[in-house]
Amino acid sequence: MKLDFFVNEEAVTLETQPQRRLLDILREDLGLTGTKEGCSEGECGACTVLLDDLAVHSCLTLAAQLQGRRVTTIEGLEKNGELDILQRCFVEEIAIQCGFCTTGMIMSAKALLLQNPHPTPEEIRTALSGNLCRCSGYVQIVKAVSRAADEMGGRV
Amino acid sequence: MHLVGVSHPIQDARGKAAGRTRYAADLVLPRMAHVAMVFSTVPHGYVTSVDASQALALEGVYGVFHCFNTPEYRFNRYRSQYSQTLIPEEPVFARRVRFVGDRVAAVAARDLETARRAAALVQVEYQPLPCALTFEQALEGINCLEGESPIRDEFTMEIGTPPSLEEGLIAVTAHTELGRLHHAAMEPHVCVADYDPDLDELTLRSPNQSVHGIRTVVADMLGMPYSRVRVVKTTMGGSFGSKQEWTVEPVAAVVARQLRRPVKLVYDRAAVMRSIVCRGPMRAEMTMRFQPDGTLVSLDLDLLSDAGGYIANSSDYVHTLVGKMFRCYRIPYGRTHVRLVSSNTPVSGSFRGWSSPEVALMLEHTMEKAARVLDMDPVQLRLKNVLLPGERDPKSGLPMEEVRTRECLLLGAERFCWTEKRREDAAFNAASPRFRRGTAVACGGHGNTYYPRYNDFAGVEMRMCEDGSVQVEVSIHDHGCGTGMAFQMIVAEALELPIQQIRLKEADTAHTPFDFGCYASRGTFVVGRAAQLCALKLRDEILNVAAQKLDTTPDRLYFDGPSVRSKDSPEITLSYKDVSWYALGTLCRELTAQEKHAVRSNPGVTGTHFAHVEVDTWTGLTRVLDYLAVHDIGQSINPEMCAAQVQGAVQMGCGAALREEIEISSNGQSTCSLAKYHLMNAPDLPDIQVELIQDGRSQEGPYGAKSIGEVSFVPAAPAVAAAVNQALGSDMGRIPMTPDRIMETIAKEGR
Ligand code: FES
Ligand code: FES
């Protein structure tokens, strides 16, 4: 199939199979390796990206679902060499260890803040329930998202 | 100290946040083939034929490799030192398969999708053999072929002197049974191999815990000179012990050499869960004998352990376990009887803590029961028995040095409001028909190196650049917890340089000095110390060169931050750059230092954890309401990272105590999906509190540091398990305490 869609605000046209996973399109066809594969079945959240501002598992999203839609990956957050506030807060709050969950975690947090710019710690924990981190106890991650929400003050 | 002890984001945090950091699976090489595996579908049997014709007919398939068309390469996945005389028991491609998930064939193709499709087309026929899936079946030896014994290792070890009189002692016995655990590092196992046929050079890139360990195994297996096998450690997305066993590297090496092109082998989650390694199951009966006042007098342990499909490290693992029993409590006499069997199940092996967490589950379960039998407060009972400064580890004979378990208990009990919580629980339980609460404590100890079991040392090299910044060559294997940053901080502290002036890359056999690897919690304690000493040596070297430049002696000079001053001429200041230029331009040599450090101690390092849980007696579900981990860490190098690691250990321990288990079904299939293996997620956990006690400094660690990565996991599951038993007034020893098991206990004991 011919696929026309947007990745990180750029128009992309690809010849692909309808059942090709978004994760493979990003990592293999477009070289966007910031999106990670941890389980291939929607359980770990490492592959999370935004599809029209909603968090989805790119391992479960197929090319056929992408026509005309907007995909945002971790690579799309940094603007002019400046990390997004969320990314910066993850760094500064020491919320990053091995980093394999980090990009998916940040994308889920991004989706949350787009919906709910002032989440409580409980709401943050719920929004991140599909993202597994084996290195931490989620404490710094929750703090990083809280702080990012504060710093953004409602502007995401 | 201006850097050590101040929290810093780790060296690659920015790259990881940006999604730019490259992990092994992100690497692409020209002409690279992708490899997919064919795994055994039977638990035990002989492969009688492999028909790859359909797979080879697919466009883009480069080759299918299996036991009938490849030399019989064998290796030992656990060998990490050249001197270990371990049998190469494991073939790269098995002819006799020993568990569901054993490697049968590898398919290489131009892309992963083609490789996977082709792998599914490979037809394998088996002649099944009787299989053992449980302890009972393995003990019966139903899977043994002629000449094989069901007991693969058995020993009895006694440490200390038995009590002269048994009379008057109170004996407490507890049964503990542990299931299989999955490490669940978020990054699956990967290896990218590249073979240069003209130079006969092999390069392996993988997230691993010992580049030199892999080199010794792969080079010996292929009969190549060690110097022609290069192993590079890539950014690691977590390990927890699972990347200490070489499983993907030998396969990728063989396929790359056969194909004469680069290959990438990535295991998916199912393959990682089934085919790499798990924390093995254990069954234990432990008896402690106490004086009526709660003083521990002796301990007996009868242990049965299952190695799974291959023996791998299991024999060493259970031997180590005996030593780990003596790292926390004063045990005047201990007697252990251990038996090891081998079943047709996933291979057991290294797991965070290397038997310390297992032994802690046994010790703490028995201790918990003892507190009830003796009618003593669990904190008081422990205070009576923990090792104190000045005492020795009776197994190794080494001093425990400034161990702080007692302080951990006291501080933790106060911060966790121990007495109040226990009282409130009792009131809550009396009033609640459905929910039961329990508060419990657990202690656990570990080491900082494997010394004195084996000699342990590390080497480091440093060179100063023209501008005074410093390049460090050291074989570190950062698991993702920021070893790189910790080392930069250690070196920067010693040289009084800003962190950005220190460059340090990870282990690469072609460039960094020999090292055993990052396991046994030796990273900071051993290798970090070598880095500190090397930096101090470089400083001496700076003074020597500066003295030559100033035509004086080094003792007339001193450091003032990153510059050299003269006691005799206060107006003179030489920057590191000045000294470096002088060395290069005038003395015709580079400013370098080389240092090694051989360890001579292994101080006590312990943690004390407090858990407060609530059990729903209608569903069997347990919630962790509150948690405090107190650690005796010596000087923490990067405190917030230490706390984050401890919280990660608690997350893992809560899972291990309550729900994580790889189960084996009657056809030998094991749990191989995260949908069926439940990790604790963000809503499952409370805000885990951490306290670090930092005055119990080690003599040998850099700035007095002791270990943290593994010891933090040791008391976690025991604390949660004890809290559940406390809540229910039960004596469950089967871990994890899943809702089903809890409901069963409630039904049986009528609570
Ligand atoms: S890889 Fe998509 S959720 Fe795990
Ligand atoms: S940082 Fe390693 S999995 Fe989250």
PDB file of C-alpha atoms and ligand atoms in Angstrom, chain A residues 97-101 133-135, chain B residues 186, ligand 2:
ATOM      1  CA  GLN A  97      18.672   4.673  34.676  1.00  0.00           C
ATOM      2  CA  CYS A  98      19.086   2.152  31.869  1.00  0.00           C
ATOM      3  CA  GLY A  99      16.822   4.334  29.781  1.00  0.00           C
ATOM      4  CA  PHE A 100      15.122   1.544  27.902  1.00  0.00           C
ATOM      5  CA  CYS A 101      11.706   2.464  29.306  1.00  0.00           C
ATOM      6  CA  CYS A 133      10.341   0.282  34.434  1.00  0.00           C
ATOM      7  CA  ARG A 134      12.445  -2.499  35.912  1.00  0.00           C
ATOM      8  CA  CYS A 135      15.243  -0.273  37.182  1.00  0.00           C
TER       9      CYS A 135
ATOM     10  CA  MET B 186      13.456  -4.075  29.616  1.00  0.00           C
TER      11      MET B 186
HETATM   12  S1  FES C   2      15.244   2.936  33.471  1.00  0.00           S
HETATM   13 FE1  FES C   2      15.622   0.846  33.045  1.00  0.00          FE
HETATM   14  S2  FES C   2      13.659   0.118  32.659  1.00  0.00           S
HETATM   15 FE2  FES C   2      13.289   2.132  33.330  1.00  0.00          FE
END
